[in-house]
């Protein structure tokens, strides 16, 4: 089993990575939680695949389990769905001494984590991510949030789990589109911090070859995120490097109302497009955007910027929660494996569109 310890002054916790981990999750949770009540927040897809497995494993250890199921998809990261989750948790008579499990992909992790952070002023929770994107990114670092009509993750908090349990075997049932979605974020880690990881990804001839080493890949990505979170827990400095491709990506997602593009698909386009522009300006090493384009094609991801109304695109970028005052921060590459944060005047963003 891979184990990564995240050293935070107030909220230290560990990430555990092992194939087959879900089969004995009751044993693992028993090691860190001594009360009886556990509320599991998941979506219908994960419930159908693994709901019985997790409930049986927990009940074997005499936990009192409540399953709360939401609709799959980004639309569930809403105030309406959050309210229903609150109501079910309260009907379960949950207390601040009990435990919530966010069992699903990034949407469930964000929604479940935000519910845990805010109900009764905070209930302990753990993450059991089921998608590649959640396993290598969104389940780690304590960002929890819901969306508003005006944009993605505009209502949120920093609220760390008590532990993250990652079972790569859960990826075997992940829809191919959402495996590609997660690979966009894996590629992002290579772009911003690890050229060796980037080169490693280029060498796999097939998904099957990659899956043989998926534990190591997840470990590498989570280790990069661990370092960023430890240095910059509140996302005010170095952690912002993890947002490479996200400024344009979030705008694409919002423009199409989270229906046409997955998060990773939008980020992939954002990574290539902003690197192409920064390369043309002379900021990024020549050829970097082409390397990104080639690896996106290899993993079945689009790089073409969609047709969008430019003024609406700029407005969406302006609403991004990372932007402050008259300036905004964007993440650019010096070259593959080296990234930096560039502070620009808000109107300068047109150079990167």
Short mmCIF file of N, CA, C and O in Angstrom, two decimals, residues 43 45 70-82 105-111 131 133 138 144-149 151-155 177-178 181 185 246 249-250 252-267 321:
data_model
loop_
_atom_site.label_atom_id
_atom_site.label_comp_id
_atom_site.label_asym_id
_atom_site.label_seq_id
_atom_site.Cartn_x
_atom_site.Cartn_y
_atom_site.Cartn_z
N UNK A 43 -23.47 8.81 -5.72
CA UNK A 43 -24.44 9.04 -6.79
C UNK A 43 -24.99 7.70 -7.28
O UNK A 43 -24.53 6.64 -6.88
N UNK A 45 -24.87 6.10 -10.09
CA UNK A 45 -23.98 5.20 -10.82
C UNK A 45 -23.08 4.40 -9.89
O UNK A 45 -22.92 3.18 -10.04
N UNK A 70 -27.44 10.85 -4.82
CA UNK A 70 -27.78 11.99 -5.65
C UNK A 70 -27.65 11.60 -7.12
O UNK A 70 -27.09 10.55 -7.46
N UNK A 71 -28.17 12.45 -7.99
CA UNK A 71 -28.04 12.22 -9.42
C UNK A 71 -26.58 12.41 -9.85
O UNK A 71 -25.89 13.30 -9.34
N UNK A 72 -26.10 11.60 -10.78
CA UNK A 72 -24.72 11.81 -11.27
C UNK A 72 -24.64 13.07 -12.13
O UNK A 72 -25.63 13.48 -12.74
N UNK A 73 -23.46 13.68 -12.15
CA UNK A 73 -23.24 14.84 -13.02
C UNK A 73 -23.08 16.15 -12.29
O UNK A 73 -23.48 16.30 -11.13
N UNK A 74 -22.48 17.10 -12.99
CA UNK A 74 -22.15 18.41 -12.43
C UNK A 74 -23.37 19.16 -11.90
O UNK A 74 -23.26 19.98 -10.99
N UNK A 75 -24.55 18.86 -12.44
CA UNK A 75 -25.76 19.55 -12.01
C UNK A 75 -26.08 19.29 -10.54
O UNK A 75 -26.80 20.08 -9.91
N UNK A 76 -25.54 18.23 -9.96
CA UNK A 76 -25.80 17.93 -8.55
C UNK A 76 -24.99 18.81 -7.61
O UNK A 76 -25.26 18.82 -6.40
N UNK A 77 -24.00 19.53 -8.13
CA UNK A 77 -23.27 20.47 -7.27
C UNK A 77 -24.06 21.78 -7.17
O UNK A 77 -23.57 22.84 -7.55
N UNK A 78 -25.27 21.68 -6.64
CA UNK A 78 -26.18 22.82 -6.61
C UNK A 78 -26.74 23.03 -5.22
O UNK A 78 -26.70 22.13 -4.37
N UNK A 79 -27.29 24.21 -4.99
CA UNK A 79 -27.91 24.51 -3.71
C UNK A 79 -29.10 23.60 -3.46
O UNK A 79 -29.33 23.14 -2.33
N UNK A 80 -29.88 23.31 -4.50
CA UNK A 80 -31.05 22.45 -4.35
C UNK A 80 -30.66 21.05 -3.88
O UNK A 80 -31.28 20.49 -2.97
N UNK A 81 -29.63 20.47 -4.52
CA UNK A 81 -29.18 19.13 -4.11
C UNK A 81 -28.58 19.17 -2.72
O UNK A 81 -28.81 18.26 -1.90
N UNK A 82 -27.83 20.20 -2.42
CA UNK A 82 -27.22 20.35 -1.09
C UNK A 82 -28.31 20.37 -0.02
O UNK A 82 -28.16 19.72 1.04
N UNK A 105 -17.10 10.40 -7.52
CA UNK A 105 -16.15 11.22 -8.26
C UNK A 105 -16.05 12.62 -7.69
O UNK A 105 -16.44 12.87 -6.54
N UNK A 106 -15.54 13.54 -8.51
CA UNK A 106 -15.29 14.89 -8.02
C UNK A 106 -16.53 15.63 -7.58
O UNK A 106 -16.49 16.40 -6.61
N UNK A 107 -17.65 15.40 -8.26
CA UNK A 107 -18.89 16.07 -7.89
C UNK A 107 -19.33 15.65 -6.50
O UNK A 107 -19.64 16.48 -5.64
N UNK A 108 -19.36 14.35 -6.25
CA UNK A 108 -19.76 13.83 -4.94
C UNK A 108 -18.77 14.28 -3.87
O UNK A 108 -19.16 14.64 -2.75
N UNK A 109 -17.48 14.28 -4.19
CA UNK A 109 -16.47 14.72 -3.23
C UNK A 109 -16.65 16.16 -2.83
O UNK A 109 -16.59 16.52 -1.65
N UNK A 110 -16.90 17.02 -3.81
CA UNK A 110 -17.10 18.44 -3.54
C UNK A 110 -18.40 18.68 -2.77
O UNK A 110 -18.44 19.44 -1.79
N UNK A 111 -19.48 18.05 -3.24
CA UNK A 111 -20.78 18.22 -2.61
C UNK A 111 -20.80 17.62 -1.20
O UNK A 111 -21.22 18.29 -0.23
N UNK A 131 -13.40 8.07 -9.31
CA UNK A 131 -12.98 8.43 -10.66
C UNK A 131 -11.49 8.76 -10.65
O UNK A 131 -10.92 9.09 -9.60
N UNK A 133 -10.02 11.36 -11.98
CA UNK A 133 -9.84 12.78 -11.66
C UNK A 133 -9.90 13.01 -10.16
O UNK A 133 -9.08 13.73 -9.59
N UNK A 138 -9.06 15.97 -7.03
CA UNK A 138 -10.05 16.70 -6.26
C UNK A 138 -10.30 16.16 -4.85
O UNK A 138 -10.78 16.90 -3.99
N UNK A 144 -13.69 22.10 -1.07
CA UNK A 144 -15.05 21.58 -1.22
C UNK A 144 -15.94 22.74 -1.66
O UNK A 144 -15.73 23.88 -1.25
N UNK A 145 -16.95 22.45 -2.50
CA UNK A 145 -17.71 23.56 -3.06
C UNK A 145 -18.94 23.08 -3.80
O UNK A 145 -19.07 21.89 -4.13
N UNK A 146 -19.83 24.05 -4.08
CA UNK A 146 -20.92 23.85 -5.02
C UNK A 146 -20.89 24.98 -6.04
O UNK A 146 -20.20 25.99 -5.84
N UNK A 147 -21.64 24.80 -7.11
CA UNK A 147 -21.69 25.79 -8.18
C UNK A 147 -22.88 26.72 -8.03
O UNK A 147 -23.88 26.39 -7.38
N UNK A 148 -22.78 27.88 -8.65
CA UNK A 148 -23.91 28.78 -8.84
C UNK A 148 -24.14 28.94 -10.34
O UNK A 148 -23.29 28.55 -11.15
N UNK A 149 -25.25 29.53 -10.71
CA UNK A 149 -25.51 29.78 -12.13
C UNK A 149 -24.42 30.64 -12.74
O UNK A 149 -24.10 30.53 -13.92
N UNK A 151 -21.23 30.59 -12.07
CA UNK A 151 -19.92 29.97 -12.26
C UNK A 151 -19.69 28.78 -11.36
O UNK A 151 -20.49 28.45 -10.47
N UNK A 152 -18.57 28.14 -11.59
CA UNK A 152 -18.20 26.88 -10.94
C UNK A 152 -17.51 27.14 -9.60
O UNK A 152 -16.65 28.02 -9.49
N UNK A 153 -17.88 26.38 -8.58
CA UNK A 153 -17.22 26.40 -7.27
C UNK A 153 -17.20 27.78 -6.61
O UNK A 153 -16.26 28.12 -5.89
N UNK A 154 -18.23 28.57 -6.83
CA UNK A 154 -18.25 29.92 -6.27
C UNK A 154 -18.64 29.95 -4.79
O UNK A 154 -18.38 30.93 -4.10
N UNK A 155 -19.27 28.88 -4.31
CA UNK A 155 -19.58 28.77 -2.88
C UNK A 155 -18.81 27.57 -2.34
O UNK A 155 -19.10 26.43 -2.72
N UNK A 177 -14.93 7.69 -21.28
CA UNK A 177 -14.86 9.15 -21.40
C UNK A 177 -14.34 9.78 -20.11
O UNK A 177 -13.57 10.75 -20.16
N UNK A 178 -14.73 9.22 -18.96
CA UNK A 178 -14.31 9.82 -17.70
C UNK A 178 -12.91 9.36 -17.29
O UNK A 178 -12.26 10.02 -16.48
N UNK A 181 -11.06 11.94 -19.10
CA UNK A 181 -11.26 13.16 -18.31
C UNK A 181 -10.20 13.27 -17.22
O UNK A 181 -9.56 14.30 -17.05
N UNK A 185 -5.97 15.67 -16.19
CA UNK A 185 -5.36 16.19 -14.98
C UNK A 185 -4.01 15.51 -14.69
O UNK A 185 -3.09 16.14 -14.17
N UNK A 246 -7.07 25.77 -16.17
CA UNK A 246 -8.39 25.87 -15.56
C UNK A 246 -9.09 27.19 -15.83
O UNK A 246 -10.32 27.24 -15.84
N UNK A 249 -10.53 26.60 -19.04
CA UNK A 249 -11.35 25.40 -18.90
C UNK A 249 -12.66 25.67 -18.19
O UNK A 249 -13.73 25.22 -18.64
N UNK A 250 -12.60 26.39 -17.08
CA UNK A 250 -13.83 26.71 -16.36
C UNK A 250 -14.77 27.56 -17.22
O UNK A 250 -16.00 27.40 -17.16
N UNK A 252 -15.05 27.48 -20.46
CA UNK A 252 -15.66 26.59 -21.46
C UNK A 252 -16.78 25.77 -20.81
O UNK A 252 -17.89 25.66 -21.37
N UNK A 253 -16.50 25.22 -19.65
CA UNK A 253 -17.53 24.44 -18.95
C UNK A 253 -18.79 25.28 -18.71
O UNK A 253 -19.92 24.82 -18.97
N UNK A 254 -18.58 26.48 -18.20
CA UNK A 254 -19.73 27.33 -17.87
C UNK A 254 -20.50 27.74 -19.12
O UNK A 254 -21.73 27.75 -19.13
N UNK A 255 -19.76 28.09 -20.17
CA UNK A 255 -20.40 28.56 -21.41
C UNK A 255 -21.37 27.50 -21.94
O UNK A 255 -22.46 27.84 -22.45
N UNK A 256 -20.99 26.25 -21.82
CA UNK A 256 -21.84 25.16 -22.31
C UNK A 256 -22.65 24.52 -21.18
O UNK A 256 -23.13 23.40 -21.31
N UNK A 257 -22.77 25.26 -20.06
CA UNK A 257 -23.64 24.88 -18.93
C UNK A 257 -23.31 23.49 -18.39
O UNK A 257 -24.18 22.75 -17.95
N UNK A 258 -22.01 23.15 -18.42
CA UNK A 258 -21.51 21.90 -17.85
C UNK A 258 -22.11 20.65 -18.52
O UNK A 258 -22.10 19.57 -17.94
N UNK A 259 -22.61 20.81 -19.74
CA UNK A 259 -23.29 19.70 -20.42
C UNK A 259 -22.48 19.13 -21.58
O UNK A 259 -22.55 17.94 -21.86
N UNK A 260 -21.71 19.97 -22.27
CA UNK A 260 -21.01 19.50 -23.47
C UNK A 260 -19.63 18.93 -23.16
O UNK A 260 -19.20 17.95 -23.78
N UNK A 261 -18.94 19.56 -22.22
CA UNK A 261 -17.56 19.16 -21.90
C UNK A 261 -17.46 18.72 -20.45
O UNK A 261 -18.02 19.35 -19.56
N UNK A 262 -16.72 17.64 -20.19
CA UNK A 262 -16.36 17.30 -18.83
C UNK A 262 -15.28 18.28 -18.36
O UNK A 262 -14.68 19.01 -19.16
N UNK A 263 -15.02 18.25 -17.05
CA UNK A 263 -14.00 19.15 -16.50
C UNK A 263 -12.64 18.92 -17.17
O UNK A 263 -11.97 19.85 -17.61
N UNK A 264 -12.23 17.64 -17.25
CA UNK A 264 -10.93 17.33 -17.83
C UNK A 264 -10.84 17.70 -19.30
O UNK A 264 -9.80 18.18 -19.77
N UNK A 265 -11.91 17.48 -20.04
CA UNK A 265 -11.93 17.85 -21.46
C UNK A 265 -11.73 19.35 -21.63
O UNK A 265 -10.97 19.79 -22.51
N UNK A 266 -12.39 20.13 -20.78
CA UNK A 266 -12.26 21.58 -20.87
C UNK A 266 -10.87 22.04 -20.45
O UNK A 266 -10.27 22.93 -21.07
N UNK A 267 -10.32 21.41 -19.42
CA UNK A 267 -8.97 21.76 -18.95
C UNK A 267 -7.93 21.41 -20.02
O UNK A 267 -6.97 22.16 -20.24
N UNK A 321 -13.18 32.52 -9.28
CA UNK A 321 -12.89 32.84 -7.89
C UNK A 321 -11.42 33.14 -7.64
O UNK A 321 -11.06 33.72 -6.62
#
